[in-house]
Amino acid sequence: MFPELNNLLNVSPEKPEQGTFTLLCNNKTDGSFLVHHFLSFYLKANCKVCFVALLQSFSHYNIVGQKLGVNLIAARDRGQLVFLEGLKSTVEILFGSEEQPNTLKFFRESDTDLKSLFELVHKALTPSGDGDAASWKFPVLLVDDLSVLLSLGVRAVAVLDFIQSCRATVCWQLKGNVVALVHDSDKTEDEENALLMNALGHQSSLILRAEGLLTGFCKDVHGQLKILWRGLQQPKAEQTRSLIYQYKIQDKNVTFFAKGLSPAVL
Amino acid sequence: MAALTTGFYAASKGGAGDPTAGGSSGGKCSFRRKSPAPGSGGGVRWRSIAGTRPSVRNGQLLVSAGLPALDQLLGGGLAVGTLLLIEEDKYNIYSNLLFKYFLAEGIVCGHTLLLASAKEDPDDILQELPEPLHDDKYKKELDEVSSHKSQGELDISMKIAWRYQNLPKMEQDGPGSSSRFGHYYDVSKRMSQEMIHSVKCHRFFLPEEITSLPNVESCALTHGYTKLLHSIQRIISEEGFNGSCPQKKQKNILRIGIQSLGSPLWGDDICCADTPEHLHSLTKFLYVLRGLLRMSLSTCIITVPSHLIQNKAITARIRNLSDTVVGLESFLGGEKEANSLYKDFHGLIHIHQIPRLNSLIGDVSDMKDLAFKLQRKVFTIERLHLPPDLSDTVSRSSKRDLVESAKQLSLGCSVMAGGKEHLDF
């Protein structure tokens, strides 16, 4: 996790917020550093994490996690992390034997829903009643990345249904958090993706949008992060707050600074 | 000395790096870090594979793309286990050349090849590979080229902008560098037969394979794609590229080359129709291919005729599912051919995407405006430089043309970040 981002978001691993849905978007740049941040943050906060990783392999997250101070292998062994590796499961479905439990059943046929995926998440995060499950703070679902599901033939409505069920179970019933990454795209480019992003944006309480700079490529400033708080749970309609910071990604950390105040310029 | 891959070899706790048999699905995936004493070899019996080197930044295992200039731009080379997507230029002339460079590099390094095509017989493609150049020959080529140019100019040394004289055109390793990683090729000559036959080459020619109906799981992919995936998976598991044959001491890399994926010859209609029927076929194929590559010691190059795909969503999705994306835009037949700005070059090359594997950050080159030219024997990539406006009538209209053309350039930049508007100053 990046300490500066924790300060910006006003959270810390000791007292994280509960019952929230955080949406991560990236527009013309790579927002995966946010996924790594939240993964290490919730593991350090002693929460039970179910990570649906559709785009990269386990070892990729493990190596980056080691740089950020968490050990994914150990977390998986002690039951804190449930890791669903999309790439591996899909290869098994296509080339493996028929008896494999097909959690990615949607890959076989088009126009199906994500019910099997939801059942996996539900089973992973619901406390099973034995003693050690009670030692984690609260469950967290992390999805990287929802736009890939659209490429695999799932319709946007099915993805929205999946997120809705996950939110109902994880956020409301189990008092946990859901974090998901979506690619941002114009309506003219990818309509289904834009639909997905808009709908999820309305449901979320915190939106982190990583964008490129308006002026193009820069070696010292890698992009701009827009943080948008939406007061959904408050009884009175709170003003949505938004902040913009620019960031530079380094090997083990990401530094954030106010617009135009990059250390390279000062 | 151990080297990193994109990780599938199971690790035992602090012991030898022998992969477990069978490539079991329950295996914990991890890999070796570069050991602190490279010469010690303690505990890790992993001889380095020919034609690869670890990346200087994070130890990732890299192979050469066949063109050392392109390797520089891609951060040292292509990572093993990743997919290189080449978006074809309009007539598939230069992208075909990059494709051949990739295969030729595989032959020179002794890697196994798998060649898949729907329009050309793979054996014919193999016959047309360029011949590798030896070091001194390449230096002679470069000198020849520069001497041709200087005959036309009176002044070789710059009088006014003399500080820029020493600026390199491209950061170059030069063919005499110590690591025998990338090789140079002579496009005007063909590779010799014995060299081609010295490596194992698997072939997949679609009209041959498509005769039988699929009796395997197809998952709503088109027939051609399903067959190709099964063929790739069969070769990977039979020849042990995914660690399933631990008795093989010498590991090797599999180089997969797929030509013109997505074209109608593969049975796909994304290039023909605005609302195609097989909307998800290619993206599903790329997803499974990504899974196969991550689990094995292989690299893949695919060329896609993206200029024919009408639906921009598909182009964006294809890019997101690939690791490295390079786009070629040739000036042939376009309006830019007549433009005096580009008379030195044959086209522009855009590096759209570079993967960030096993780290938060990728290796981005600083140079964004790149152009290529195909000389008589070599293919070079250089920084695009605008020539001085020496026309007799430096009129307003020509200035506007310059600005228009310059606008096209920086829109193609930005691997790390992209801006929406162009500020022209």
XYZ file of C-alpha atoms in Angstrom:
691
model
C 0.000 0.000 0.000
C 1.144 3.518 -0.572
C 1.216 5.599 2.604
C 0.599 8.821 0.724
C -2.543 7.451 -0.833
C -3.768 6.369 2.574
C -3.315 9.905 3.791
C -5.195 11.307 0.843
C -8.064 8.931 1.387
C -8.020 9.421 5.154
C -7.880 5.735 5.918
C -5.373 3.528 7.625
C -5.015 -0.226 7.968
C -5.918 0.007 11.628
C -9.328 1.468 11.010
C -10.508 0.916 7.474
C -13.989 1.797 6.359
C -16.625 -0.862 5.994
C -19.532 -1.460 3.709
C -18.168 0.553 0.789
C -17.939 -0.026 -2.915
C -14.850 1.546 -4.445
C -14.581 1.924 -8.184
C -11.198 2.217 -9.882
C -11.104 3.524 -13.440
C -8.272 4.123 -15.798
C -8.450 6.284 -18.840
C -5.640 5.934 -21.392
C -3.189 4.868 -18.748
C -2.570 1.852 -16.578
C -4.421 1.907 -13.288
C -3.210 -1.412 -11.985
C -1.093 0.257 -9.318
C -4.360 1.036 -7.534
C -5.248 -2.650 -7.503
C -1.894 -3.500 -5.958
C -2.436 -0.785 -3.387
C -5.818 -2.056 -2.276
C -4.699 -5.660 -2.223
C -1.796 -4.945 0.096
C -3.872 -2.498 2.136
C -6.604 -4.967 2.962
C -4.176 -7.780 3.618
C -2.327 -5.577 6.079
C -5.619 -4.548 7.649
C -6.205 -8.199 8.483
C -9.270 -8.644 6.322
C -10.275 -11.736 4.436
C -9.778 -10.980 0.751
C -11.256 -12.742 -2.258
C -9.322 -11.626 -5.321
C -10.741 -12.325 -8.770
C -7.707 -11.777 -11.011
C -8.694 -12.040 -14.624
C -5.833 -10.402 -16.377
C -2.543 -11.402 -14.804
C -1.078 -14.443 -13.182
C -0.667 -15.035 -9.469
C 3.072 -14.619 -9.533
C 2.782 -11.118 -10.956
C 0.723 -9.946 -7.985
C 2.943 -11.868 -5.636
C 6.114 -10.163 -6.780
C 4.614 -6.708 -6.635
C 3.068 -7.563 -3.293
C 6.485 -8.464 -1.932
C 7.741 -5.047 -2.935
C 4.825 -3.510 -1.083
C 5.359 -5.651 1.973
C 2.773 -8.445 1.802
C 3.364 -12.093 1.075
C 0.546 -13.495 -1.023
C 1.669 -17.081 -0.770
C 1.636 -16.962 3.008
C -1.715 -15.182 2.992
C -3.179 -17.831 0.767
C -1.809 -20.604 2.927
C -3.301 -19.259 6.107
C -6.631 -18.739 4.454
C -6.671 -14.965 4.390
C -6.541 -14.740 0.623
C -8.761 -16.639 -1.811
C -7.272 -16.194 -5.251
C -9.195 -16.947 -8.400
C -6.848 -16.943 -11.366
C -8.899 -16.379 -14.483
C -6.205 -17.248 -16.996
C -5.427 -20.604 -15.478
C -9.067 -21.582 -15.028
C -9.921 -20.709 -18.599
C -7.096 -22.832 -19.968
C -8.304 -25.689 -17.808
C -11.829 -25.348 -19.098
C -10.744 -25.420 -22.690
C -8.203 -28.187 -22.490
C -8.930 -29.971 -19.288
C -11.221 -32.844 -18.551
C -14.945 -32.460 -18.194
C -15.093 -33.032 -14.465
C -13.476 -29.730 -13.597
C -15.743 -27.528 -11.529
C -16.479 -24.750 -13.937
C -16.621 -21.491 -12.097
C -15.968 -19.727 -15.364
C -18.882 -21.404 -17.051
C -19.656 -18.204 -18.874
C -16.644 -18.773 -21.029
C -18.211 -21.754 -22.710
C -21.408 -20.197 -23.860
C -22.143 -16.633 -24.652
C -25.054 -14.753 -23.161
C -24.883 -16.374 -19.760
C -24.811 -14.786 -16.389
C -22.044 -14.784 -13.841
C -23.926 -16.822 -11.289
C -21.227 -19.451 -10.875
C -18.635 -16.759 -10.263
C -20.864 -15.156 -7.676
C -21.346 -18.459 -5.915
C -17.614 -18.880 -5.671
C -17.228 -15.428 -4.159
C -20.073 -16.106 -1.754
C -18.557 -19.359 -0.625
C -15.151 -17.780 -0.190
C -16.225 -14.828 1.863
C -19.057 -16.125 3.994
C -17.646 -17.215 7.319
C -17.947 -20.940 7.504
C -18.626 -21.032 11.185
C -15.388 -22.518 12.447
C -13.134 -20.618 14.755
C -10.441 -19.227 12.533
C -12.811 -17.489 10.175
C -13.812 -15.136 12.945
C -10.297 -13.782 13.295
C -10.454 -11.668 10.160
C -11.940 -8.224 10.384
C -14.362 -8.213 7.487
C -14.456 -9.679 3.983
C -13.286 -7.801 0.910
C -13.885 -8.613 -2.751
C -11.356 -7.299 -5.242
C -11.905 -7.648 -8.985
C -9.277 -6.956 -11.639
C -10.713 -6.163 -14.145
C -14.371 -6.025 -15.093
C -13.833 -4.832 -18.654
C -12.199 -8.133 -19.527
C -15.511 -9.850 -18.833
C -17.043 -7.824 -21.641
C -14.327 -9.053 -23.990
C -15.170 -12.608 -23.057
C -18.720 -12.396 -24.234
C -20.541 -11.469 -21.050
C -23.065 -8.722 -21.497
C -22.820 -5.519 -19.489
C -26.134 -6.214 -17.805
C -24.845 -9.550 -16.526
C -21.776 -7.883 -15.068
C -23.960 -5.300 -13.368
C -26.115 -8.071 -11.907
C -23.001 -9.779 -10.595
C -21.740 -6.628 -8.905
C -25.169 -5.953 -7.485
C -25.355 -9.402 -5.907
C -21.819 -9.072 -4.606
C -22.606 -5.721 -3.062
C -25.736 -7.051 -1.456
C -23.879 -9.955 0.065
C -20.497 -8.466 0.858
C -21.283 -4.838 1.642
C -24.694 -5.033 3.180
C -24.913 -8.513 4.650
C -21.331 -9.171 5.671
C -20.369 -5.513 6.207
C -17.375 -5.805 3.949
C -16.002 -3.882 0.970
C -15.984 -4.371 -2.766
C -13.296 -2.874 -5.007
C -13.421 -3.221 -8.794
C -11.378 -1.916 -11.711
C -13.025 -0.836 -14.945
C -11.471 0.679 -18.028
C -12.758 4.088 -18.895
C -13.663 4.626 -22.485
C -15.646 7.097 -24.522
C -19.166 6.301 -25.465
C -18.173 6.416 -29.110
C -15.518 3.782 -28.660
C -17.000 1.094 -26.505
C -20.645 1.539 -25.609
C -20.987 -1.472 -23.367
C -17.980 -0.447 -21.366
C -19.239 3.107 -20.997
C -22.581 1.776 -19.822
C -20.882 -0.433 -17.269
C -18.709 2.361 -15.994
C -21.513 4.870 -15.659
C -23.771 2.458 -13.844
C -21.042 1.414 -11.442
C -20.066 5.016 -10.897
C -23.535 5.758 -9.592
C -23.415 2.837 -7.179
C -20.038 3.538 -5.681
C -19.116 5.570 -2.659
C -15.547 6.268 -3.727
C -14.238 6.612 -7.264
C -10.518 6.708 -8.058
C -9.845 7.639 -11.646
C -6.319 7.395 -13.017
C -5.920 9.461 -16.136
C -3.210 10.550 -18.439
C -2.048 14.119 -18.451
C -3.808 16.449 -20.858
C -0.504 17.517 -22.294
C 0.764 14.052 -23.120
C 3.740 12.063 -21.981
C 5.999 13.242 -19.195
C 8.833 11.369 -17.608
C 8.369 12.767 -14.108
C 4.622 12.894 -13.820
C 2.999 9.696 -14.892
C -0.593 10.719 -14.601
C -3.347 12.296 -12.681
C -5.577 10.751 -10.033
C -9.069 12.081 -9.443
C -10.605 11.093 -6.128
C -14.351 11.448 -5.865
C -16.236 10.837 -2.649
C -19.943 10.336 -2.935
C -21.894 10.427 0.289
C -24.342 7.629 -0.386
C -24.871 6.230 3.044
C -25.313 9.538 4.806
C -28.888 10.420 5.723
C -28.489 13.968 4.588
C -27.253 14.575 1.096
C -23.601 15.379 1.524
C -21.757 17.280 -1.109
C -19.609 15.057 -3.244
C -16.025 16.003 -2.678
C -13.431 15.645 -5.353
C -9.674 16.095 -5.335
C -7.137 15.918 -8.091
C -3.555 14.838 -7.557
C -0.757 13.960 -9.875
C 1.439 10.986 -9.282
C 4.694 9.389 -10.178
C 5.149 5.651 -9.959
C 8.432 4.337 -8.637
C 9.658 0.873 -8.085
C 8.132 0.320 -4.648
C 6.011 3.333 -4.071
C 3.851 5.926 -5.727
C 4.293 9.545 -4.769
C 1.421 11.951 -4.991
C 1.594 15.700 -5.223
C -0.650 18.586 -6.046
C -1.108 19.575 -9.646
C 1.933 21.245 -11.074
C 4.044 20.750 -7.986
C 6.028 17.756 -9.074
C 9.412 17.574 -7.359
C 11.042 17.616 -10.758
C 9.672 21.068 -11.415
C 10.238 22.669 -8.062
C 22.651 -17.920 -12.708
C 18.931 -17.935 -12.443
C 16.624 -15.806 -14.450
C 13.031 -14.811 -13.962
C 10.180 -15.831 -16.185
C 6.634 -14.655 -15.924
C 6.376 -17.418 -13.486
C 5.066 -20.859 -13.610
C 7.829 -23.009 -12.236
C 6.784 -24.300 -8.859
C 9.129 -23.366 -6.084
C 10.075 -25.464 -3.173
C 10.917 -23.635 -0.031
C 14.363 -22.256 -0.655
C 15.609 -25.266 -2.501
C 16.269 -26.341 -6.022
C 14.237 -24.912 -8.807
C 13.180 -28.169 -10.408
C 9.729 -27.888 -11.882
C 7.176 -30.374 -10.673
C 6.047 -33.008 -13.057
C 2.827 -32.684 -14.922
C 2.473 -28.931 -14.660
C -0.181 -29.532 -12.053
C -2.914 -27.058 -11.700
C -2.617 -26.917 -7.951
C 1.033 -25.958 -8.091
C 2.114 -22.843 -6.361
C 3.456 -20.562 -9.008
C 6.593 -18.711 -8.233
C 10.031 -18.359 -9.654
C 13.578 -17.609 -8.858
C 15.004 -14.225 -8.155
C 18.387 -13.532 -9.583
C 20.602 -15.009 -6.914
C 22.916 -12.534 -5.142
C 26.038 -14.404 -6.216
C 25.489 -15.029 -9.881
C 28.393 -17.372 -10.315
C 27.677 -19.550 -7.322
C 24.874 -21.582 -8.832
C 23.955 -22.789 -5.401
C 20.807 -24.819 -5.399
C 19.394 -23.691 -8.719
C 20.228 -25.947 -11.605
C 18.921 -23.738 -14.349
C 21.233 -23.162 -17.198
C 20.523 -19.985 -19.056
C 18.622 -20.504 -22.256
C 20.190 -19.507 -25.546
C 19.019 -16.236 -26.952
C 17.609 -14.839 -23.739
C 18.842 -12.451 -21.131
C 17.412 -11.107 -17.906
C 16.121 -7.582 -17.912
C 18.366 -5.100 -16.128
C 15.527 -3.687 -14.131
C 13.716 -6.596 -12.607
C 15.385 -9.734 -13.859
C 12.538 -10.651 -16.184
C 13.627 -13.095 -18.879
C 13.716 -11.364 -22.255
C 14.057 -12.505 -25.847
C 14.933 -10.356 -28.791
C 12.284 -9.312 -31.278
C 14.754 -9.605 -34.119
C 15.364 -5.901 -34.496
C 17.750 -4.408 -31.915
C 16.267 -0.934 -32.407
C 12.840 -2.285 -31.557
C 14.256 -4.099 -28.536
C 15.553 -0.795 -27.214
C 12.130 0.750 -27.530
C 10.428 -2.140 -25.825
C 12.622 -1.949 -22.763
C 15.326 -4.390 -23.725
C 13.301 -7.049 -25.475
C 10.149 -9.072 -25.287
C 9.412 -10.738 -21.997
C 8.978 -14.486 -22.130
C 5.348 -15.372 -21.648
C 3.974 -12.269 -23.303
C 2.218 -11.433 -26.498
C 3.435 -8.901 -29.055
C 0.679 -7.417 -31.153
C 1.613 -5.690 -34.390
C -1.111 -3.588 -35.898
C -0.536 -3.952 -39.574
C 0.116 -1.138 -41.955
C -2.190 -0.731 -44.863
C -0.721 -3.228 -47.294
C 0.953 -5.513 -44.759
C 4.416 -4.881 -46.137
C 6.366 -3.710 -43.114
C 4.476 -5.679 -40.507
C 5.250 -8.796 -42.478
C 8.884 -7.790 -42.303
C 8.792 -7.460 -38.523
C 7.108 -10.844 -38.390
C 9.951 -12.367 -40.392
C 12.569 -10.714 -38.221
C 11.007 -12.337 -35.178
C 11.101 -15.770 -36.778
C 14.622 -15.321 -38.113
C 15.831 -14.379 -34.645
C 14.278 -17.576 -33.344
C 16.175 -19.649 -35.872
C 19.487 -17.936 -35.169
C 19.076 -18.466 -31.416
C 17.989 -22.044 -31.843
C 14.467 -21.648 -30.464
C 11.595 -23.827 -31.578
C 9.153 -22.172 -33.919
C 5.440 -22.555 -34.389
C 4.161 -20.785 -37.440
C 0.466 -20.346 -38.107
C -1.063 -18.723 -41.121
C -4.275 -18.769 -43.035
C -3.107 -17.422 -46.329
C 0.495 -18.465 -46.896
C 1.934 -21.886 -46.464
C 4.289 -21.738 -43.476
C 7.059 -23.399 -45.459
C 6.916 -20.572 -47.977
C 7.192 -18.042 -45.177
C 10.250 -19.841 -43.880
C 11.923 -19.658 -47.249
C 11.686 -15.902 -47.267
C 13.432 -15.162 -44.005
C 16.289 -12.648 -44.100
C 19.850 -13.761 -43.725
C 21.735 -12.821 -40.582
C 24.516 -10.330 -41.002
C 27.903 -10.648 -39.395
C 29.250 -7.742 -37.357
C 31.729 -6.291 -39.805
C 29.267 -6.538 -42.660
C 26.730 -4.489 -40.740
C 29.233 -1.769 -40.023
C 30.014 -1.631 -43.726
C 26.321 -1.315 -44.492
C 25.920 1.618 -42.153
C 28.941 3.366 -43.634
C 27.617 2.845 -47.131
C 24.305 4.323 -46.224
C 25.745 7.400 -44.603
C 28.181 7.992 -47.432
C 25.317 7.939 -49.939
C 23.580 10.650 -48.010
C 26.601 12.870 -47.616
C 27.249 12.947 -51.343
C 24.205 15.055 -51.767
C 25.109 17.523 -49.067
C 27.937 19.970 -49.183
C 28.359 20.351 -45.466
C 28.412 17.315 -43.324
C 29.327 19.059 -40.144
C 26.819 21.529 -38.844
C 27.883 25.094 -38.568
C 25.115 26.645 -36.568
C 23.589 23.797 -34.620
C 26.915 22.169 -33.955
C 25.880 21.043 -30.526
C 23.327 18.743 -32.070
C 25.860 17.015 -34.210
C 26.817 14.624 -31.497
C 23.284 13.730 -30.543
C 22.687 10.099 -31.411
C 19.902 9.318 -33.827
C 18.881 6.413 -31.722
C 20.366 4.905 -28.643
C 22.209 2.029 -30.181
C 24.054 -0.857 -28.746
C 25.881 -1.481 -31.990
C 26.508 -4.888 -33.391
C 29.774 -5.260 -31.560
C 28.211 -5.314 -28.130
C 29.226 -8.066 -25.834
C 25.858 -9.680 -25.282
C 24.867 -11.659 -28.290
C 21.288 -10.839 -27.811
C 19.946 -9.195 -30.928
C 21.114 -9.913 -34.430
C 21.091 -7.923 -37.627
C 19.665 -9.189 -40.837
C 20.088 -8.528 -44.523
C 16.681 -8.244 -46.110
C 17.948 -8.610 -49.629
C 19.254 -12.124 -49.065
C 17.529 -15.294 -47.987
C 18.447 -17.447 -45.052
C 20.229 -20.623 -45.990
C 18.404 -23.923 -46.028
C 20.601 -25.649 -43.505
C 20.051 -22.855 -41.043
C 16.301 -23.090 -41.432
C 16.334 -26.816 -40.946
C 18.565 -26.607 -37.912
C 15.636 -25.769 -35.662
C 12.383 -27.535 -35.143
C 9.548 -25.746 -36.808
C 5.906 -26.626 -36.330
C 3.387 -25.473 -38.817
C -0.292 -24.693 -38.809
C -1.803 -23.912 -42.163
C -5.498 -23.286 -41.819
C -6.786 -24.800 -45.082
C -5.113 -28.088 -44.138
C -6.378 -28.225 -40.591
C -9.919 -27.181 -41.171
C -11.044 -30.224 -43.073
C -12.211 -32.157 -40.050
C -15.013 -30.990 -37.853
C -14.068 -30.031 -34.342
C -14.638 -32.763 -31.836
C -13.166 -30.777 -29.023
C -14.452 -28.124 -26.707
C -14.938 -25.002 -28.756
C -16.458 -22.481 -26.354
C -18.090 -20.482 -29.098
C -14.835 -19.627 -30.826
C -14.611 -19.910 -34.553
C -13.442 -23.208 -35.925
C -10.044 -21.965 -37.001
C -9.240 -20.394 -33.651
C -10.241 -23.507 -31.753
C -8.008 -25.692 -33.852
C -5.122 -23.299 -33.488
C -5.464 -23.143 -29.721
C -5.533 -26.889 -29.436
C -2.515 -27.168 -31.659
C -0.566 -24.643 -29.580
C -1.516 -26.329 -26.350
C -0.556 -29.723 -27.702
C 2.891 -28.547 -28.724
C 3.464 -26.758 -25.440
C 2.608 -29.774 -23.358
C 4.191 -32.406 -25.577
C 7.499 -30.654 -25.886
C 7.653 -29.627 -22.302
C 7.601 -25.863 -22.594
C 5.395 -25.685 -19.532
C 7.664 -27.719 -17.352
C 5.855 -30.982 -17.837
C 8.955 -32.933 -18.853
C 11.394 -32.458 -16.021
C 13.889 -34.899 -17.447
C 14.784 -32.531 -20.255
C 17.882 -30.728 -19.095
C 18.119 -28.058 -21.736
C 15.196 -25.688 -21.722
C 14.211 -23.841 -24.810
C 11.844 -21.109 -25.839
C 8.908 -21.583 -28.151
C 8.352 -18.734 -30.564
C 4.828 -18.607 -31.925
C 4.026 -16.494 -34.947
C 0.441 -16.016 -36.133
C -0.120 -14.053 -39.270
C -3.060 -11.762 -39.978
C -5.226 -12.856 -37.093
C -8.739 -11.546 -37.360
C -8.758 -11.411 -41.115
C -11.628 -13.084 -42.955
C -9.356 -15.961 -43.924
C -9.534 -17.200 -40.362
C -13.291 -17.375 -40.572
C -13.747 -14.237 -38.534
C -15.890 -11.356 -39.688
C -14.711 -8.492 -37.489
C -12.915 -6.959 -40.438
C -15.894 -7.235 -42.727
C -18.910 -6.033 -40.825
C -19.662 -3.187 -38.496
C -21.702 -5.419 -36.208
C -20.010 -8.737 -36.641
C -21.458 -12.017 -35.635
C -18.240 -13.285 -34.081
C -17.833 -10.256 -31.899
C -16.021 -12.028 -29.112
C -14.233 -14.740 -30.971
C -10.898 -13.011 -31.367
C -10.887 -11.559 -27.867
C -11.641 -14.946 -26.356
C -8.862 -16.432 -28.438
C -6.435 -13.809 -27.185
C -7.471 -14.449 -23.615
C -6.813 -18.186 -23.827
C -3.573 -17.515 -25.683
C -2.510 -15.193 -22.884
C -3.232 -17.932 -20.381
C -1.186 -20.447 -22.365
C 1.723 -18.045 -22.759
C 1.851 -17.145 -19.088
C 2.123 -20.785 -18.223
C 4.960 -21.664 -20.552
C 8.345 -20.566 -21.833
C 7.070 -19.019 -25.006
C 6.598 -15.705 -26.738
C 4.097 -14.967 -29.413
C 3.877 -12.408 -32.174
C 0.577 -11.772 -33.911
C -0.259 -9.340 -36.664
C -3.764 -8.001 -36.857
C -5.177 -5.866 -39.665
C -6.615 -3.305 -37.256
C -7.125 -0.737 -39.955
C -9.860 -2.979 -41.309
C -11.757 -3.372 -38.056
C -14.685 -0.979 -38.103
C -15.757 -1.428 -34.526
C -13.360 0.608 -32.402
C -14.376 -1.241 -29.270
C -12.832 -4.406 -30.600
C -9.529 -2.668 -31.344
C -9.428 -1.311 -27.807
C -10.224 -4.712 -26.327
C -7.590 -6.423 -28.431
C -5.018 -3.936 -27.222
C -5.985 -4.452 -23.607
C -5.609 -8.186 -23.936
C -2.143 -7.979 -25.487
C 0.989 -7.128 -23.618
C 3.085 -5.178 -26.089
C 1.377 -3.287 -28.885
C 3.253 -1.785 -31.826
C 1.430 -0.018 -34.622
C 2.825 0.635 -38.062
C 1.608 3.338 -40.344
C 3.175 3.383 -43.753
C 3.118 6.361 -46.046
C 2.498 4.286 -49.140
C -0.387 5.484 -51.150
C -1.474 7.942 -48.531
C -1.515 11.676 -48.642
C 1.574 11.823 -46.530
C 3.706 10.288 -49.224
C 3.828 13.512 -51.142
C 4.430 15.558 -48.054
C 7.972 16.805 -48.019
C 8.188 16.298 -44.275
C 8.345 12.584 -44.620
C 10.487 12.137 -47.652
C 13.235 10.442 -45.715
C 11.062 7.788 -44.185
C 8.668 5.082 -45.197
C 6.314 5.218 -42.310
C 5.668 5.893 -38.674
C 5.923 3.404 -35.889
C 3.906 3.814 -32.708
C 4.565 1.948 -29.503
C 1.095 1.921 -28.035
C 1.611 -0.235 -25.009
C 4.366 -1.799 -22.996
C 3.597 -4.350 -20.309
C 4.175 -3.792 -16.634
C 5.056 -7.275 -15.565
C 6.033 -8.111 -12.035
C 6.482 -4.481 -11.160
C 4.528 -1.288 -10.796
C 6.242 0.395 -13.665
C 7.275 -0.510 -17.177
C 10.273 0.418 -19.279
C 9.135 3.294 -21.400
C 11.399 4.850 -23.931
C 11.603 8.616 -23.999
C 11.341 8.860 -27.722
C 7.792 9.024 -28.881
C 7.931 10.221 -32.453
C 9.474 7.367 -34.319
C 9.670 6.624 -37.977
C 11.051 3.732 -39.916
C 12.623 3.282 -43.275
C 13.501 0.230 -45.241
C 16.799 0.707 -46.960
C 18.191 -1.726 -49.465
C 19.320 -4.145 -46.834
C 18.290 -3.034 -43.394
C 15.200 -1.773 -41.651
C 15.933 1.136 -39.358
C 13.860 2.930 -36.777
C 14.784 6.488 -36.027
C 13.533 9.488 -34.224
C 11.400 11.480 -36.582
C 13.027 14.770 -37.326
C 11.406 17.544 -39.285
C 13.621 18.854 -42.046
C 14.137 22.597 -42.272
C 11.689 24.391 -44.482
C 13.960 25.320 -47.372
C 11.324 25.818 -50.040
C 11.503 28.985 -52.121
C 8.136 30.227 -51.072
C 7.833 29.811 -47.351
C 4.173 30.547 -47.621
C 1.464 30.376 -45.021
C -0.146 27.337 -46.559
C 2.954 25.197 -46.228
C 3.242 26.237 -42.595
C -0.287 25.060 -42.006
C 0.552 21.712 -43.572
C 3.497 21.408 -41.241
C 1.318 22.065 -38.234
C -1.276 19.573 -39.403
C 1.304 16.892 -39.887
C 2.937 17.667 -36.581
C -0.442 17.209 -34.924
C -0.602 13.657 -36.199
C 2.730 12.857 -34.616
C 2.195 13.418 -30.944
C -1.245 11.865 -30.931
C 0.465 8.566 -31.354
C 2.652 8.949 -28.321
C 2.206 8.212 -24.662
C 2.509 4.777 -23.380
C 2.317 6.014 -19.840
C -0.326 8.634 -20.278
C -2.273 10.108 -23.109
C -3.772 13.517 -23.417
C -7.015 14.315 -25.069
C -6.080 17.577 -26.699
C -3.099 18.655 -28.590
C -1.544 21.922 -27.592
C 0.428 23.078 -30.534
C 3.267 25.116 -29.353
